[in-house]
Amino acid sequence: MRADARKNRDHLLAVARVVVTEQGADASLRDIARRADVALPTLYRHFPTREALLDTLLRENFDALAERAVELEASGSPAEALGTWLRECVAVAREYRGVTELMAAAIGDADSALHASCVTMRAAGTRLLARAQAAGAARADLDGAELFALVAALAWLGDQGSFAPRADHLFTVVASAVLPGRTDGDAEAGRH
Amino acid sequence: MRADARKNRDHLLAVARVVVTEQGADASLRDIARRADVALPTLYRHFPTREALLDTLLRENFDALAERAVELEASGSPAEALGTWLRECVAVAREYRGVTELMAAAIGDADSALHASCVTMRAAGTRLLARAQAAGAARADLDGAELFALVAALAWLGDQGSFAPRADHLFTVVASAVLPGRTDGDAEAGRH
DNA sequence: ACCTGAACACCGTTCAAGT
DNA sequence: ACCTGAACACCGTTCAAGT
């Protein structure tokens, strides 16, 4: 890649991070290009699709979650590991508004630029879930795809302004369905 | 209201019902007006806001849910009544794509045209929840606002194509958190 | 190889003019 | 009282032309 192109790409990404933080995943691409002092077709050249751009913004965090899962697999109780990881997943999925719809679309579309990251994340969750199930700590009738969906739904709740104040408590409620009988390690037990 | 205006209004509503079913809650207003053979400002005159239009489409169903709650309050076990009502709520919220975001926005905004309907619905749920809690059947640390949020989240799951096949099962999972210990009356127990 | 101006077809919103 | 044509400011997407 030519030096000027590299510079444009990096700058576009930095600006996109700001704008998507402000406006969410459906931010105006025109606005991003404008604020990056670049013509719109330049943005399209580097990121042919809105998803390609968001993929680049998200992949880092998604892959970090997969690594984090490996870490947690080796430590603590299976139940606590899963609970902690779920909480961190929701936090990452909430980093930008509107990402949950994207996750849902990407996991189901092999052609999506985000697909690989989502599949990696789901696989990591599936391993943690299986370990907790083997220990009898997690609901047996759940699979990784459903865990992924629950994470997305909980992140979605946090994205809706009027539900956001309840999002933490509702995480606890749903987590208690995934990990029945677990009383330690969740947000509220840890708080008092 | 003048006869021609009434006719326009009714026709707009009928067309909107079709278009919103096809395209979801963010359907093109221009398209609705076009397919109703009416100029765009005519649509704006009758429904000054997209929300005002959707409110009219939804109010009927939302109010029916409130009535349905009254019916269920007087019948069967408190747990079964709540479980049945929750399932029907999710079904109504899934009637049009994108309604869940709208519900979340409307419940938190007193100026929204949908606000009253949402508040009525939440109140109905709160009564059913309180009855189930008094019977020791429902989780004590939940309130009506959280129940409303859970319904919206479950409906949202059903709206995401890739999650939709899991939506029924995830309803059962979440319902089991709201109504712990209940083994009858849910979709899966009823199916075998 | 990379960038840009300019166009195209859309959208929501609003105003002044018609009947 | 009600409806409409037409304009405005936006948007995503793409092409031909520049360096």
Short mmCIF file of C-alpha atoms (C1' of nucleotides) in Angstrom, two decimals:
data_model
loop_
_atom_site.label_atom_id
_atom_site.label_comp_id
_atom_site.label_asym_id
_atom_site.label_seq_id
_atom_site.Cartn_x
_atom_site.Cartn_y
_atom_site.Cartn_z
CA MET A 1 0.00 0.00 0.00
CA ARG A 2 1.28 3.44 -0.96
CA ALA A 3 2.21 5.79 1.87
CA ASP A 4 -0.55 8.31 1.15
CA ALA A 5 -3.12 5.52 1.02
CA ARG A 6 -1.93 4.07 4.32
CA LYS A 7 -2.18 7.50 5.91
CA ASN A 8 -5.70 8.00 4.59
CA ARG A 9 -6.76 4.60 5.82
CA ASP A 10 -5.41 5.10 9.31
CA HIS A 11 -6.90 8.54 9.58
CA LEU A 12 -10.27 7.33 8.34
CA LEU A 13 -10.28 4.63 11.00
CA ALA A 14 -9.45 7.08 13.77
CA VAL A 15 -12.21 9.45 12.65
CA ALA A 16 -14.67 6.58 12.20
CA ARG A 17 -14.02 5.48 15.77
CA VAL A 18 -15.03 8.92 16.99
CA VAL A 19 -18.07 9.32 14.75
CA VAL A 20 -19.39 5.81 15.38
CA THR A 21 -19.02 6.40 19.10
CA GLU A 22 -21.11 9.53 18.71
CA GLN A 23 -23.72 8.35 16.22
CA GLY A 24 -23.73 4.57 16.45
CA ALA A 25 -23.22 1.90 13.81
CA ASP A 26 -25.48 3.67 11.34
CA ALA A 27 -23.38 6.82 11.38
CA SER A 28 -23.23 8.82 8.16
CA LEU A 29 -20.35 7.60 5.98
CA ARG A 30 -20.36 10.98 4.28
CA ASP A 31 -19.82 12.60 7.64
CA ILE A 32 -16.90 10.31 8.40
CA ALA A 33 -15.24 11.09 5.06
CA ARG A 34 -15.91 14.81 5.50
CA ARG A 35 -14.42 14.89 8.98
CA ALA A 36 -11.43 12.93 7.73
CA ASP A 37 -10.89 15.54 4.98
CA VAL A 38 -11.16 12.91 2.33
CA ALA A 39 -13.49 12.43 -0.61
CA LEU A 40 -16.24 9.86 -0.16
CA PRO A 41 -14.95 7.47 -2.84
CA THR A 42 -11.69 7.26 -0.91
CA LEU A 43 -13.58 5.86 2.06
CA TYR A 44 -15.26 3.38 -0.28
CA ARG A 45 -11.93 2.34 -1.74
CA HIS A 46 -10.56 1.40 1.68
CA PHE A 47 -13.80 0.04 3.09
CA PRO A 48 -16.09 -1.10 0.29
CA THR A 49 -18.91 -1.63 2.77
CA ARG A 50 -20.11 -0.10 6.01
CA GLU A 51 -19.64 -3.51 7.51
CA ALA A 52 -16.04 -3.69 6.34
CA LEU A 53 -15.38 -0.46 8.21
CA LEU A 54 -17.14 -1.59 11.38
CA ASP A 55 -15.47 -4.96 11.15
CA THR A 56 -12.10 -3.24 11.38
CA LEU A 57 -13.30 -1.25 14.38
CA LEU A 58 -14.67 -4.33 16.14
CA ARG A 59 -12.41 -7.20 15.20
CA GLU A 60 -9.76 -6.22 17.71
CA ASN A 61 -12.21 -6.34 20.61
CA PHE A 62 -13.95 -9.50 19.43
CA ASP A 63 -10.69 -11.35 19.08
CA ALA A 64 -9.63 -10.12 22.51
CA LEU A 65 -12.80 -11.72 23.90
CA ALA A 66 -11.83 -15.03 22.35
CA GLU A 67 -8.40 -14.82 23.98
CA ARG A 68 -9.99 -13.83 27.25
CA ALA A 69 -12.09 -16.97 27.08
CA VAL A 70 -8.96 -19.11 26.80
CA GLU A 71 -7.60 -17.37 29.88
CA LEU A 72 -10.79 -17.98 31.83
CA GLU A 73 -11.01 -21.61 30.74
CA ALA A 74 -7.90 -22.32 32.77
CA SER A 75 -8.96 -20.50 35.89
CA GLY A 76 -11.55 -20.48 38.64
CA SER A 77 -14.79 -22.35 38.71
CA PRO A 78 -16.45 -23.10 35.37
CA ALA A 79 -19.52 -21.17 36.45
CA GLU A 80 -17.62 -18.09 37.48
CA ALA A 81 -15.54 -18.19 34.30
CA LEU A 82 -18.64 -18.25 32.12
CA GLY A 83 -20.39 -15.56 34.14
CA THR A 84 -17.42 -13.24 33.97
CA TRP A 85 -16.94 -13.80 30.26
CA LEU A 86 -20.61 -13.12 29.50
CA ARG A 87 -20.41 -9.85 31.36
CA GLU A 88 -17.34 -8.81 29.38
CA CYS A 89 -18.99 -9.83 26.12
CA VAL A 90 -21.97 -7.62 26.80
CA ALA A 91 -19.66 -4.73 27.66
CA VAL A 92 -17.80 -5.09 24.36
CA ALA A 93 -20.99 -5.43 22.33
CA ARG A 94 -22.18 -2.20 23.93
CA GLU A 95 -19.08 -0.26 22.93
CA TYR A 96 -20.89 1.21 19.93
CA ARG A 97 -24.64 1.65 19.60
CA GLY A 98 -26.29 -0.59 17.03
CA VAL A 99 -23.59 -3.23 17.01
CA THR A 100 -25.99 -5.93 18.21
CA GLU A 101 -28.02 -5.86 14.98
CA LEU A 102 -24.74 -6.15 13.13
CA MET A 103 -23.65 -9.15 15.17
CA ALA A 104 -26.94 -10.86 14.48
CA ALA A 105 -26.63 -10.22 10.75
CA ALA A 106 -22.95 -11.19 10.59
CA ILE A 107 -23.22 -14.51 12.41
CA GLY A 108 -25.82 -15.61 9.90
CA ASP A 109 -24.09 -14.38 6.76
CA ALA A 110 -20.88 -16.10 5.75
CA ASP A 111 -20.11 -13.30 3.27
CA SER A 112 -20.10 -10.64 5.97
CA ALA A 113 -16.80 -9.03 6.84
CA LEU A 114 -17.68 -9.55 10.50
CA HIS A 115 -18.57 -13.20 10.12
CA ALA A 116 -15.22 -14.68 11.10
CA SER A 117 -14.91 -12.58 14.25
CA CYS A 118 -18.41 -13.53 15.34
CA VAL A 119 -17.83 -17.21 14.73
CA THR A 120 -14.61 -17.08 16.74
CA MET A 121 -16.41 -15.41 19.58
CA ARG A 122 -19.25 -17.90 19.50
CA ALA A 123 -16.79 -20.80 19.53
CA ALA A 124 -15.04 -19.37 22.58
CA GLY A 125 -18.35 -19.07 24.38
CA THR A 126 -19.34 -22.57 23.38
CA ARG A 127 -16.21 -23.97 25.06
CA LEU A 128 -16.83 -22.07 28.28
CA LEU A 129 -20.46 -23.15 28.23
CA ALA A 130 -19.59 -26.80 27.67
CA ARG A 131 -17.19 -26.75 30.62
CA ALA A 132 -19.84 -25.24 32.88
CA GLN A 133 -22.39 -27.75 31.65
CA ALA A 134 -20.01 -30.64 32.31
CA ALA A 135 -19.66 -29.35 35.87
CA GLY A 136 -23.45 -29.27 36.18
CA ALA A 137 -23.39 -25.52 36.68
CA ALA A 138 -24.96 -24.38 33.41
CA ARG A 139 -28.33 -25.16 31.90
CA ALA A 140 -27.96 -28.25 29.76
CA ASP A 141 -30.43 -27.23 27.05
CA LEU A 142 -28.42 -24.28 25.77
CA ASP A 143 -25.89 -24.13 22.97
CA GLY A 144 -23.30 -21.61 21.87
CA ALA A 145 -25.56 -20.02 19.30
CA GLU A 146 -28.17 -19.32 21.96
CA LEU A 147 -25.56 -17.96 24.32
CA PHE A 148 -24.44 -15.62 21.55
CA ALA A 149 -28.04 -14.52 21.01
CA LEU A 150 -28.54 -13.85 24.72
CA VAL A 151 -25.41 -11.72 24.85
CA ALA A 152 -26.67 -9.72 21.88
CA ALA A 153 -30.11 -9.28 23.46
CA LEU A 154 -28.61 -8.08 26.75
CA ALA A 155 -26.34 -5.65 24.92
CA TRP A 156 -29.36 -4.45 22.95
CA LEU A 157 -31.18 -3.73 26.21
CA GLY A 158 -28.28 -1.58 27.31
CA ASP A 159 -28.41 0.34 24.03
CA GLN A 160 -32.01 1.42 24.55
CA GLY A 161 -31.86 4.55 26.67
CA SER A 162 -34.97 3.79 28.69
CA PHE A 163 -33.89 0.22 29.45
CA ALA A 164 -30.24 0.98 30.12
CA PRO A 165 -30.63 1.63 33.88
CA ARG A 166 -32.09 -1.88 34.20
CA ALA A 167 -29.55 -3.59 31.97
CA ASP A 168 -27.26 -4.67 34.80
CA HIS A 169 -30.04 -6.17 36.82
CA LEU A 170 -31.53 -7.90 33.80
CA PHE A 171 -28.11 -9.35 33.06
CA THR A 172 -28.23 -10.94 36.50
CA VAL A 173 -31.70 -12.29 35.88
CA VAL A 174 -30.78 -13.86 32.56
CA ALA A 175 -27.44 -15.08 33.87
CA SER A 176 -29.30 -16.84 36.65
CA ALA A 177 -31.21 -18.78 34.01
CA VAL A 178 -28.00 -19.77 32.24
CA LEU A 179 -26.23 -20.60 35.50
CA PRO A 180 -28.95 -21.74 37.89
CA GLY A 181 -28.02 -21.95 41.53
CA ARG A 182 -25.01 -19.72 41.22
CA THR A 183 -25.17 -17.05 43.92
CA ASP A 184 -21.65 -15.64 43.89
CA GLY A 185 -19.79 -13.69 41.27
CA ASP A 186 -22.65 -11.77 39.75
CA ALA A 187 -22.96 -8.01 39.85
CA GLU A 188 -25.38 -7.74 42.71
CA ALA A 189 -23.87 -10.27 45.02
CA GLY A 190 -20.56 -8.49 44.48
CA ARG A 191 -22.04 -5.12 45.26
CA HIS A 192 -23.28 -5.44 48.82
CA MET B 1 -63.32 15.65 9.52
CA ARG B 2 -64.31 16.13 5.90
CA ALA B 3 -65.30 13.05 3.91
CA ASP B 4 -62.34 13.20 1.52
CA ALA B 5 -59.94 13.61 4.43
CA ARG B 6 -61.44 10.64 6.26
CA LYS B 7 -61.10 8.53 3.14
CA ASN B 8 -57.47 9.54 2.68
CA ARG B 9 -56.71 8.79 6.30
CA ASP B 10 -58.28 5.35 6.22
CA HIS B 11 -56.61 4.45 2.97
CA LEU B 12 -53.23 5.66 4.22
CA LEU B 13 -53.59 3.45 7.27
CA ALA B 14 -54.45 0.40 5.21
CA VAL B 15 -51.49 0.97 2.91
CA ALA B 16 -49.19 1.69 5.85
CA ARG B 17 -50.15 -1.62 7.40
CA VAL B 18 -49.02 -3.40 4.25
CA VAL B 19 -45.82 -1.44 3.75
CA VAL B 20 -44.76 -1.62 7.40
CA THR B 21 -45.37 -5.36 7.33
CA GLU B 22 -43.06 -5.57 4.33
CA GLN B 23 -40.35 -3.10 5.32
CA GLY B 24 -40.59 -2.76 9.08
CA ALA B 25 -41.08 0.27 11.30
CA ASP B 26 -38.53 2.31 9.36
CA ALA B 27 -40.43 1.93 6.10
CA SER B 28 -40.23 4.81 3.65
CA LEU B 29 -42.99 7.32 4.33
CA ARG B 30 -42.67 8.49 0.75
CA ASP B 31 -43.36 4.97 -0.40
CA ILE B 32 -46.46 4.74 1.77
CA ALA B 33 -47.83 8.02 0.39
CA ARG B 34 -46.95 6.98 -3.16
CA ARG B 35 -48.68 3.63 -2.85
CA ALA B 36 -51.69 5.34 -1.31
CA ASP B 37 -51.86 7.69 -4.34
CA VAL B 38 -51.59 10.69 -2.11
CA ALA B 39 -49.07 13.53 -1.89
CA LEU B 40 -46.52 13.31 0.90
CA PRO B 41 -47.77 16.39 2.78
CA THR B 42 -51.17 14.70 3.03
CA LEU B 43 -49.58 11.89 4.99
CA TYR B 44 -47.89 14.46 7.22
CA ARG B 45 -51.18 16.27 7.79
CA HIS B 46 -52.84 13.11 9.12
CA PHE B 47 -49.79 11.72 10.90
CA PRO B 48 -47.38 14.50 11.78
CA THR B 49 -44.79 11.98 12.87
CA ARG B 50 -43.73 8.47 11.92
CA GLU B 51 -44.52 7.54 15.48
CA ALA B 52 -48.04 8.93 15.23
CA LEU B 53 -48.62 6.64 12.26
CA LEU B 54 -47.17 3.58 13.97
CA ASP B 55 -49.03 4.41 17.13
CA THR B 56 -52.28 4.13 15.22
CA LEU B 57 -51.18 0.80 13.77
CA LEU B 58 -50.15 -0.57 17.16
CA ARG B 59 -52.53 0.94 19.69
CA GLU B 60 -55.27 -1.53 18.89
CA ASN B 61 -53.04 -4.52 19.61
CA PHE B 62 -51.43 -2.99 22.68
CA ASP B 63 -54.77 -2.17 24.23
CA ALA B 64 -55.98 -5.67 23.44
CA LEU B 65 -53.04 -6.98 25.45
CA ALA B 66 -54.10 -4.91 28.42
CA GLU B 67 -57.62 -6.33 28.20
CA ARG B 68 -56.20 -9.81 27.81
CA ALA B 69 -54.28 -9.28 31.04
CA VAL B 70 -57.51 -8.50 32.88
CA GLU B 71 -58.99 -11.72 31.54
CA LEU B 72 -55.98 -13.73 32.64
CA GLU B 73 -55.91 -12.13 36.08
CA ALA B 74 -59.18 -13.80 36.87
CA SER B 75 -58.27 -17.24 35.59
CA GLY B 76 -55.91 -20.12 36.19
CA SER B 77 -52.79 -20.10 38.26
CA PRO B 78 -50.94 -16.79 38.62
CA ALA B 79 -47.83 -18.36 37.10
CA GLU B 80 -49.61 -19.71 34.09
CA ALA B 81 -51.46 -16.44 33.56
CA LEU B 82 -48.21 -14.47 33.52
CA GLY B 83 -46.46 -16.98 31.29
CA THR B 84 -49.26 -16.97 28.76
CA TRP B 85 -49.49 -13.21 28.73
CA LEU B 86 -45.75 -12.79 28.23
CA ARG B 87 -45.88 -15.10 25.25
CA GLU B 88 -48.73 -13.12 23.71
CA CYS B 89 -46.90 -9.84 24.35
CA VAL B 90 -43.86 -11.05 22.48
CA ALA B 91 -46.04 -12.18 19.59
CA VAL B 92 -47.67 -8.74 19.32
CA ALA B 93 -44.36 -6.92 19.60
CA ARG B 94 -43.11 -9.04 16.73
CA GLU B 95 -45.99 -8.15 14.44
CA TYR B 96 -43.87 -5.52 12.70
CA ARG B 97 -40.09 -5.48 12.49
CA GLY B 98 -38.40 -2.72 14.45
CA VAL B 99 -41.27 -2.15 16.85
CA THR B 100 -39.14 -3.05 19.85
CA GLU B 101 -36.87 -0.02 19.47
CA LEU B 102 -40.02 2.05 19.25
CA MET B 103 -41.44 0.56 22.44
CA ALA B 104 -38.22 1.30 24.26
CA ALA B 105 -38.21 4.89 23.05
CA ALA B 106 -41.93 5.43 23.73
CA ILE B 107 -41.99 4.11 27.28
CA GLY B 108 -39.28 6.60 28.20
CA ASP B 109 -40.72 9.62 26.39
CA ALA B 110 -43.97 11.08 27.72
CA ASP B 111 -44.35 13.16 24.54
CA SER B 112 -44.39 10.10 22.31
CA ALA B 113 -47.65 9.19 20.62
CA LEU B 114 -47.07 5.60 21.70
CA HIS B 115 -46.36 6.46 25.32
CA ALA B 116 -49.88 5.93 26.68
CA SER B 117 -50.28 2.53 25.05
CA CYS B 118 -46.93 1.37 26.39
CA VAL B 119 -47.70 2.57 29.88
CA THR B 120 -51.05 0.76 29.82
CA MET B 121 -49.34 -2.41 28.71
CA ARG B 122 -46.65 -2.12 31.36
CA ALA B 123 -49.30 -1.57 34.04
CA ALA B 124 -51.18 -4.67 32.95
CA GLY B 125 -47.98 -6.70 33.17
CA THR B 126 -47.16 -5.25 36.54
CA ARG B 127 -50.47 -6.49 37.94
CA LEU B 128 -49.97 -10.00 36.59
CA LEU B 129 -46.42 -10.02 37.91
CA ALA B 130 -47.49 -8.85 41.36
CA ARG B 131 -50.09 -11.59 41.58
CA ALA B 132 -47.53 -14.24 40.61
CA GLN B 133 -45.04 -12.79 43.08
CA ALA B 134 -47.62 -12.85 45.87
CA ALA B 135 -48.17 -16.52 45.09
CA GLY B 136 -44.43 -17.10 45.34
CA ALA B 137 -44.29 -18.15 41.70
CA ALA B 138 -42.41 -15.21 40.21
CA ARG B 139 -38.98 -13.83 41.01
CA ALA B 140 -39.39 -11.20 43.70
CA ASP B 141 -36.67 -8.85 42.49
CA LEU B 142 -38.40 -7.90 39.24
CA ASP B 143 -40.72 -5.00 38.51
CA GLY B 144 -43.05 -4.15 35.65
CA ALA B 145 -40.51 -1.99 33.87
CA GLU B 146 -38.07 -4.88 33.77
CA LEU B 147 -40.73 -7.26 32.58
CA PHE B 148 -41.51 -4.81 29.78
CA ALA B 149 -37.83 -4.66 28.88
CA LEU B 150 -37.55 -8.45 28.81
CA VAL B 151 -40.54 -8.70 26.50
CA ALA B 152 -38.95 -6.16 24.18
CA ALA B 153 -35.62 -8.00 24.23
CA LEU B 154 -37.28 -11.32 23.42
CA ALA B 155 -39.25 -9.75 20.59
CA TRP B 156 -36.03 -8.18 19.32
CA LEU B 157 -34.40 -11.60 19.22
CA GLY B 158 -37.23 -12.84 17.06
CA ASP B 159 -36.75 -9.89 14.70
CA GLN B 160 -33.13 -10.79 13.97
CA GLY B 161 -33.24 -13.35 11.20
CA SER B 162 -30.34 -15.42 12.43
CA PHE B 163 -31.68 -15.57 15.99
CA ALA B 164 -35.32 -16.13 15.08
CA PRO B 165 -35.17 -19.94 15.02
CA ARG B 166 -33.94 -19.82 18.64
CA ALA B 167 -36.43 -17.22 19.82
CA ASP B 168 -38.98 -19.70 21.13
CA HIS B 169 -36.47 -21.64 23.12
CA LEU B 170 -34.87 -18.49 24.48
CA PHE B 171 -38.31 -17.33 25.55
CA THR B 172 -38.55 -20.48 27.63
CA VAL B 173 -35.11 -19.89 29.12
CA VAL B 174 -35.89 -16.32 30.13
CA ALA B 175 -39.39 -17.23 31.29
CA SER B 176 -37.84 -19.83 33.56
CA ALA B 177 -35.87 -17.04 35.22
CA VAL B 178 -39.00 -14.95 35.71
CA LEU B 179 -41.07 -17.93 36.89
CA PRO B 180 -38.61 -20.28 38.56
CA GLY B 181 -39.81 -23.77 39.23
CA ARG B 182 -42.65 -23.60 36.77
CA THR B 183 -42.51 -26.69 34.57
CA ASP B 184 -45.93 -26.62 32.91
CA GLY B 185 -47.46 -24.22 30.45
CA ASP B 186 -44.38 -23.22 28.54
CA ALA B 187 -43.88 -23.91 24.86
CA GLU B 188 -41.66 -26.92 25.22
CA ALA B 189 -43.49 -28.71 27.96
CA GLY B 190 -46.64 -28.21 25.91
CA ARG B 191 -45.08 -29.61 22.78
CA HIS B 192 -44.20 -33.18 23.79
"C1'" DA C 1 -2.07 3.25 -7.87
"C1'" DC C 2 -4.72 6.38 -5.72
"C1'" DC C 3 -7.75 10.35 -5.21
"C1'" DT C 4 -11.59 13.54 -6.53
"C1'" DG C 5 -15.74 16.22 -8.48
"C1'" DA C 6 -19.91 15.42 -9.95
"C1'" DA C 7 -23.79 12.96 -10.87
"C1'" DC C 8 -27.81 9.75 -9.71
"C1'" DA C 9 -31.59 8.08 -7.16
"C1'" DC C 10 -33.25 8.05 -2.93
"C1'" DC C 11 -34.93 10.03 1.75
"C1'" DG C 12 -37.59 13.25 5.42
"C1'" DT C 13 -39.45 17.81 5.96
"C1'" DT C 14 -41.64 22.10 4.87
"C1'" DC C 15 -43.66 26.13 2.17
"C1'" DA C 16 -46.45 28.59 -0.86
"C1'" DA C 17 -50.08 28.00 -3.97
"C1'" DG C 18 -54.22 25.85 -5.45
"C1'" DT C 19 -59.41 24.19 -4.90
"C1'" DA D 1 -60.52 22.77 5.29
"C1'" DC D 2 -57.85 20.03 2.73
"C1'" DC D 3 -54.61 18.73 -0.92
"C1'" DT D 4 -50.49 19.31 -3.98
"C1'" DG D 5 -46.07 20.59 -6.62
"C1'" DA D 6 -41.85 21.89 -5.74
"C1'" DA D 7 -38.06 22.92 -3.18
"C1'" DC D 8 -34.35 22.03 0.47
"C1'" DA D 9 -30.89 19.52 2.74
"C1'" DC D 10 -29.51 15.28 3.51
"C1'" DC D 11 -28.05 10.25 2.36
"C1'" DG D 12 -25.48 5.97 -0.11
"C1'" DT D 13 -23.37 4.64 -4.38
"C1'" DT D 14 -20.85 4.94 -8.62
"C1'" DC D 15 -18.41 6.86 -12.83
"C1'" DA D 16 -15.29 9.28 -15.51
"C1'" DA D 17 -11.49 12.23 -15.13
"C1'" DG D 18 -7.39 13.76 -12.95
"C1'" DT D 19 -2.34 13.15 -10.89
#
